Amino acid sequence: MYAICRRILESGDLETKLGPPQPEDFQVRPRALPEPAPERPARAPGLELVAGVERLPRPGALGDPRARALCLARFAHHELMAVEIFAWAILRWPELPAPLLRGLLGILSDEQRHCRMYLERLAAHGDTLADHALSDYFWKHVPAMSASPAGAAAFFASMGLTYEQGNLDFAPLYRDAFHRAGDEASASACDAVHRDEIEHVRFAIEALRTLARDAGRDPEDEIALYEDAVPFPLSAARAKGRHFETRSRQQAGLSERFIEYVRTARSPQELRANPRQPGSRPGD
């Protein structure tokens, strides 16, 4: 398990990063703990991480093939960063229970498949990842996850319950936009990602509950578990899109109370603009 994670992080080429785990990679050997996880992934020329990129095109702009290509490149790179960060998490917290480590590697494999799907669609538009600027956005939050006193719970709160939960809204939004633009193959890719994200969010909330039980905490108080674990500046306000998918969250096993907490969450900017709006906790 640790060897494939290290290869993903220390190899800069896409072929290595997207090479799927083999059955033997799911074996967990607690006595063979890995060296510390690299702070940043290796990247081949053309795949370097940069700070700041142009905004993602709005769904209504996808009638333009260039806007579709930009979206596909951005989505493919999000999945590539997820592959790397899941590999990083396995190396960062090798003491996690074996079922959680195997679950992380399974999700890593899903992210590789998602990346390949988006890359295929990007190639159909005549582009590659190297044709686009690649933001380091996800990786900027890794140091806060790593340093959090919440330990691995900070990772599950960040990746599963913030980024991936947010994609429960964004993936179907762009699926429908690709459909309206007549790009059915890209719409199908977004739909496949959305279905997998439901299971990834389910895994994250179950992992948070497992860690809570191991620590003698109430595993059903999802709001407290999330708030105690998610590192600043991430928050529930970033775990959603404008078109809120309640049903997807129910399918992922989130409680109605937690779903409402996310639905009503407001960013600091929103609260400053309209201080009379409710805060993050339902009922406040």
Tab-separated table of C-alpha atoms in Angstrom:
chain	number	residue	atom	x	y	z
A	1	MET	CA	0.000	0.000	0.000
A	2	TYR	CA	2.653	2.513	1.004
A	3	ALA	CA	4.790	1.804	-2.080
A	4	ILE	CA	2.112	2.786	-4.586
A	5	CYS	CA	1.349	5.958	-2.612
A	6	ARG	CA	4.993	6.949	-2.653
A	7	ARG	CA	5.234	6.271	-6.392
A	8	ILE	CA	2.247	8.516	-7.030
A	9	LEU	CA	3.771	11.365	-5.049
A	10	GLU	CA	7.387	11.007	-6.160
A	11	SER	CA	6.734	10.380	-9.877
A	12	GLY	CA	5.863	13.391	-11.963
A	13	ASP	CA	4.323	11.669	-14.986
A	14	LEU	CA	0.616	11.039	-15.441
A	15	GLU	CA	1.057	7.391	-16.409
A	16	THR	CA	2.534	6.541	-13.006
A	17	LYS	CA	0.125	8.729	-11.056
A	18	LEU	CA	-2.865	7.126	-12.763
A	19	GLY	CA	-1.630	3.526	-12.607
A	20	PRO	CA	-4.361	1.747	-10.571
A	21	PRO	CA	-3.641	-0.206	-7.391
A	22	GLN	CA	-3.263	-3.959	-7.696
A	23	PRO	CA	-4.838	-6.424	-5.222
A	24	GLU	CA	-1.570	-6.739	-3.291
A	25	ASP	CA	-1.482	-2.961	-2.793
A	26	PHE	CA	-4.479	-3.235	-0.442
A	27	GLN	CA	-2.461	-5.243	2.077
A	28	VAL	CA	-1.713	-3.285	5.263
A	29	ARG	CA	1.494	-4.115	7.115
A	30	PRO	CA	1.497	-2.051	10.345
A	31	ARG	CA	5.097	-2.940	11.197
A	32	ALA	CA	6.418	-1.562	7.924
A	33	LEU	CA	5.545	2.080	8.502
A	34	PRO	CA	6.489	4.409	5.655
A	35	GLU	CA	8.750	7.409	5.682
A	36	PRO	CA	7.035	10.798	6.147
A	37	ALA	CA	4.796	11.899	3.293
A	38	PRO	CA	6.262	14.465	0.873
A	39	GLU	CA	4.964	17.992	1.416
A	40	ARG	CA	4.291	18.467	-2.313
A	41	PRO	CA	3.918	16.052	-5.237
A	42	ALA	CA	6.468	15.740	-8.003
A	43	ARG	CA	5.180	17.065	-11.315
A	44	ALA	CA	6.567	16.596	-14.814
A	45	PRO	CA	7.154	19.672	-17.011
A	46	GLY	CA	3.827	21.057	-18.134
A	47	LEU	CA	2.017	19.768	-15.032
A	48	GLU	CA	3.531	22.186	-12.513
A	49	LEU	CA	1.296	23.618	-9.808
A	50	VAL	CA	0.741	27.368	-9.905
A	51	ALA	CA	-0.977	29.877	-7.628
A	52	GLY	CA	-4.095	31.395	-9.104
A	53	VAL	CA	-5.844	30.471	-12.357
A	54	GLU	CA	-8.705	31.932	-14.356
A	55	ARG	CA	-12.220	31.388	-13.068
A	56	LEU	CA	-14.161	28.290	-14.019
A	57	PRO	CA	-16.622	29.046	-16.841
A	58	ARG	CA	-20.222	29.305	-15.706
A	59	PRO	CA	-22.555	26.473	-16.768
A	60	GLY	CA	-24.328	28.738	-19.242
A	61	ALA	CA	-21.068	29.305	-21.136
A	62	LEU	CA	-20.554	25.663	-22.148
A	63	GLY	CA	-21.971	26.183	-25.606
A	64	ASP	CA	-18.442	27.408	-26.379
A	65	PRO	CA	-16.060	24.456	-26.978
A	66	ARG	CA	-13.201	26.389	-25.366
A	67	ALA	CA	-15.236	26.821	-22.192
A	68	ARG	CA	-15.972	23.107	-22.183
A	69	ALA	CA	-12.283	22.320	-22.587
A	70	LEU	CA	-11.362	24.610	-19.708
A	71	CYS	CA	-13.946	22.928	-17.463
A	72	LEU	CA	-12.728	19.463	-18.406
A	73	ALA	CA	-9.104	20.428	-17.722
A	74	ARG	CA	-10.050	21.877	-14.354
A	75	PHE	CA	-12.091	18.818	-13.404
A	76	ALA	CA	-9.333	16.434	-14.511
A	77	HIS	CA	-6.797	18.314	-12.440
A	78	HIS	CA	-9.068	18.313	-9.383
A	79	GLU	CA	-9.170	14.531	-9.671
A	80	LEU	CA	-5.393	14.334	-10.124
A	81	MET	CA	-4.856	16.389	-6.980
A	82	ALA	CA	-7.302	14.123	-5.155
A	83	VAL	CA	-5.276	11.068	-6.236
A	84	GLU	CA	-2.141	12.673	-4.847
A	85	ILE	CA	-3.724	13.886	-1.619
A	86	PHE	CA	-5.302	10.517	-0.832
A	87	ALA	CA	-1.868	8.951	-1.353
A	88	TRP	CA	-0.421	11.616	0.937
A	89	ALA	CA	-3.034	10.881	3.641
A	90	ILE	CA	-2.227	7.161	3.674
A	91	LEU	CA	1.447	7.983	4.226
A	92	ARG	CA	0.645	10.719	6.756
A	93	TRP	CA	-1.587	8.535	8.978
A	94	PRO	CA	-0.431	4.922	8.521
A	95	GLU	CA	-1.720	4.149	12.022
A	96	LEU	CA	-5.343	4.384	10.867
A	97	PRO	CA	-7.387	1.177	11.176
A	98	ALA	CA	-6.784	-1.140	8.231
A	99	PRO	CA	-10.380	-0.833	6.888
A	100	LEU	CA	-9.976	2.948	6.672
A	101	LEU	CA	-6.610	2.672	4.911
A	102	ARG	CA	-8.042	0.217	2.390
A	103	GLY	CA	-11.041	2.497	1.914
A	104	LEU	CA	-8.741	5.451	1.208
A	105	LEU	CA	-6.855	3.436	-1.409
A	106	GLY	CA	-10.135	2.384	-2.994
A	107	ILE	CA	-11.225	6.010	-3.292
A	108	LEU	CA	-7.795	6.898	-4.706
A	109	SER	CA	-8.484	4.324	-7.423
A	110	ASP	CA	-11.860	5.969	-8.132
A	111	GLU	CA	-10.164	9.354	-8.444
A	112	GLN	CA	-7.697	7.907	-10.942
A	113	ARG	CA	-10.590	6.615	-13.017
A	114	HIS	CA	-12.348	9.987	-12.837
A	115	CYS	CA	-9.189	11.747	-13.968
A	116	ARG	CA	-8.784	9.399	-16.925
A	117	MET	CA	-12.421	9.975	-17.964
A	118	TYR	CA	-11.997	13.736	-17.942
A	119	LEU	CA	-8.657	13.502	-19.745
A	120	GLU	CA	-10.301	11.447	-22.494
A	121	ARG	CA	-12.983	14.115	-22.895
A	122	LEU	CA	-10.323	16.834	-22.851
A	123	ALA	CA	-8.423	15.020	-25.617
A	124	ALA	CA	-11.636	14.876	-27.650
A	125	HIS	CA	-11.627	18.684	-27.469
A	126	GLY	CA	-8.050	18.750	-28.772
A	127	ASP	CA	-6.385	19.671	-25.444
A	128	THR	CA	-4.171	18.167	-22.760
A	129	LEU	CA	-3.586	19.188	-19.160
A	130	ALA	CA	-0.308	20.806	-20.212
A	131	ASP	CA	-2.338	23.289	-22.269
A	132	HIS	CA	-3.832	24.766	-19.097
A	133	ALA	CA	-2.630	26.436	-15.898
A	134	LEU	CA	-2.980	24.016	-12.970
A	135	SER	CA	-3.944	25.531	-9.633
A	136	ASP	CA	-2.390	24.365	-6.364
A	137	TYR	CA	-5.640	25.127	-4.502
A	138	PHE	CA	-6.151	21.723	-2.861
A	139	TRP	CA	-2.488	21.378	-1.946
A	140	LYS	CA	-2.505	24.773	-0.208
A	141	HIS	CA	-4.771	23.265	2.448
A	142	VAL	CA	-2.641	20.172	3.104
A	143	PRO	CA	-0.341	21.788	5.718
A	144	ALA	CA	-3.360	22.734	7.842
A	145	MET	CA	-4.724	19.195	7.615
A	146	SER	CA	-1.346	17.749	8.540
A	147	ALA	CA	-0.828	20.036	11.532
A	148	SER	CA	-4.377	19.795	12.888
A	149	PRO	CA	-4.724	18.464	16.452
A	150	ALA	CA	-7.744	16.547	15.133
A	151	GLY	CA	-5.366	14.240	13.254
A	152	ALA	CA	-6.801	12.216	10.393
A	153	ALA	CA	-10.282	13.531	11.202
A	154	ALA	CA	-9.134	16.830	9.672
A	155	PHE	CA	-8.487	15.037	6.384
A	156	PHE	CA	-11.891	13.338	6.289
A	157	ALA	CA	-13.629	16.608	7.184
A	158	SER	CA	-11.695	18.490	4.495
A	159	MET	CA	-11.653	16.092	1.558
A	160	GLY	CA	-14.786	14.017	2.048
A	161	LEU	CA	-17.134	16.359	3.858
A	162	THR	CA	-16.077	19.647	2.258
A	163	TYR	CA	-14.590	19.167	-1.221
A	164	GLU	CA	-16.399	15.966	-2.184
A	165	GLN	CA	-19.637	16.998	-0.540
A	166	GLY	CA	-19.477	20.207	-2.564
A	167	ASN	CA	-19.130	18.109	-5.701
A	168	LEU	CA	-22.509	16.546	-4.929
A	169	ASP	CA	-23.816	19.906	-6.159
A	170	PHE	CA	-21.250	20.892	-8.781
A	171	ALA	CA	-21.039	17.573	-10.686
A	172	PRO	CA	-24.763	17.415	-11.542
A	173	LEU	CA	-24.812	21.154	-12.263
A	174	TYR	CA	-22.120	20.759	-14.916
A	175	ARG	CA	-23.546	17.421	-16.074
A	176	ASP	CA	-26.735	19.247	-17.005
A	177	ALA	CA	-24.752	22.097	-18.586
A	178	PHE	CA	-22.774	19.684	-20.783
A	179	HIS	CA	-26.068	18.020	-21.724
A	180	ARG	CA	-27.588	21.333	-22.786
A	181	ALA	CA	-24.448	22.026	-24.833
A	182	GLY	CA	-24.897	18.707	-26.669
A	183	ASP	CA	-21.769	17.123	-25.144
A	184	GLU	CA	-23.340	13.910	-23.910
A	185	ALA	CA	-20.037	12.109	-23.315
A	186	SER	CA	-18.829	14.812	-20.916
A	187	ALA	CA	-22.244	14.880	-19.229
A	188	SER	CA	-21.940	11.118	-18.707
A	189	ALA	CA	-18.499	11.558	-17.117
A	190	CYS	CA	-19.870	14.131	-14.667
A	191	ASP	CA	-22.754	11.825	-13.832
A	192	ALA	CA	-20.407	8.915	-13.109
A	193	VAL	CA	-18.327	11.136	-10.820
A	194	HIS	CA	-21.463	12.304	-9.012
A	195	ARG	CA	-22.545	8.728	-8.283
A	196	ASP	CA	-19.109	7.891	-6.881
A	197	GLU	CA	-18.996	11.074	-4.793
A	198	ILE	CA	-22.095	9.908	-2.919
A	199	GLU	CA	-20.156	6.851	-1.754
A	200	HIS	CA	-17.065	8.911	-0.978
A	201	VAL	CA	-19.064	11.238	1.266
A	202	ARG	CA	-20.582	8.183	2.935
A	203	PHE	CA	-17.102	6.820	3.597
A	204	ALA	CA	-15.946	10.152	5.058
A	205	ILE	CA	-18.808	10.498	7.512
A	206	GLU	CA	-18.442	6.862	8.589
A	207	ALA	CA	-14.701	7.390	9.054
A	208	LEU	CA	-15.359	10.447	11.206
A	209	ARG	CA	-17.819	8.429	13.294
A	210	THR	CA	-15.310	5.580	13.638
A	211	LEU	CA	-12.587	7.931	14.858
A	212	ALA	CA	-15.070	9.528	17.276
A	213	ARG	CA	-16.018	6.164	18.776
A	214	ASP	CA	-12.347	5.276	19.161
A	215	ALA	CA	-11.847	8.568	21.036
A	216	GLY	CA	-14.879	8.019	23.292
A	217	ARG	CA	-16.944	10.758	21.623
A	218	ASP	CA	-20.559	10.746	20.479
A	219	PRO	CA	-20.364	9.491	16.874
A	220	GLU	CA	-23.811	10.832	16.031
A	221	ASP	CA	-23.056	14.512	16.684
A	222	GLU	CA	-21.887	15.086	13.117
A	223	ILE	CA	-21.922	18.873	13.367
A	224	ALA	CA	-19.623	18.939	16.390
A	225	LEU	CA	-17.334	16.309	14.857
A	226	TYR	CA	-17.073	18.282	11.629
A	227	GLU	CA	-16.558	21.669	13.281
A	228	ASP	CA	-13.884	20.299	15.610
A	229	ALA	CA	-12.008	18.659	12.738
A	230	VAL	CA	-12.253	20.901	9.668
A	231	PRO	CA	-9.211	23.203	9.489
A	232	PHE	CA	-9.527	26.922	8.803
A	233	PRO	CA	-10.298	28.388	6.296
A	234	LEU	CA	-12.449	25.445	5.169
A	235	SER	CA	-15.991	25.303	6.490
A	236	ALA	CA	-19.459	23.992	5.712
A	237	ALA	CA	-20.027	27.068	3.552
A	238	ARG	CA	-17.559	25.545	1.064
A	239	ALA	CA	-19.248	22.135	1.135
A	240	LYS	CA	-22.019	23.054	-1.288
A	241	GLY	CA	-22.998	24.782	-4.505
A	242	ARG	CA	-25.867	27.076	-5.348
A	243	HIS	CA	-28.037	24.159	-6.460
A	244	PHE	CA	-28.208	22.147	-3.237
A	245	GLU	CA	-28.631	18.375	-3.726
A	246	THR	CA	-30.499	17.223	-0.622
A	247	ARG	CA	-31.260	13.775	-2.031
A	248	SER	CA	-27.611	13.026	-2.797
A	249	ARG	CA	-26.672	13.865	0.780
A	250	GLN	CA	-29.407	11.626	2.116
A	251	GLN	CA	-28.128	8.812	-0.087
A	252	ALA	CA	-24.647	9.414	1.370
A	253	GLY	CA	-25.981	8.776	4.864
A	254	LEU	CA	-25.736	12.305	6.234
A	255	SER	CA	-28.265	13.107	8.938
A	256	GLU	CA	-31.063	15.580	8.235
A	257	ARG	CA	-29.603	17.856	10.914
A	258	PHE	CA	-26.177	17.884	9.279
A	259	ILE	CA	-27.693	18.417	5.828
A	260	GLU	CA	-29.587	21.452	7.100
A	261	TYR	CA	-26.447	22.709	8.812
A	262	VAL	CA	-24.590	22.654	5.496
A	263	ARG	CA	-27.536	24.061	3.533
A	264	THR	CA	-27.778	27.119	5.810
A	265	ALA	CA	-24.036	27.614	6.329
A	266	ARG	CA	-22.757	31.065	5.407
A	267	SER	CA	-19.253	32.190	4.644
A	268	PRO	CA	-17.687	35.032	6.654
A	269	GLN	CA	-18.073	37.243	3.584
A	270	GLU	CA	-21.798	36.488	3.360
A	271	LEU	CA	-22.300	37.147	7.044
A	272	ARG	CA	-20.500	40.483	6.816
A	273	ALA	CA	-22.659	41.447	3.841
A	274	ASN	CA	-25.886	40.405	5.572
A	275	PRO	CA	-25.372	39.962	9.322
A	276	ARG	CA	-29.051	39.165	9.885
A	277	GLN	CA	-28.753	35.894	8.014
A	278	PRO	CA	-28.516	32.797	10.237
A	279	GLY	CA	-25.106	31.461	11.114
A	280	SER	CA	-23.754	28.004	10.579
A	281	ARG	CA	-25.817	26.072	13.116
A	282	PRO	CA	-29.496	25.429	12.328
A	283	GLY	CA	-31.714	27.177	14.808
A	284	ASP	CA	-29.223	29.936	15.717
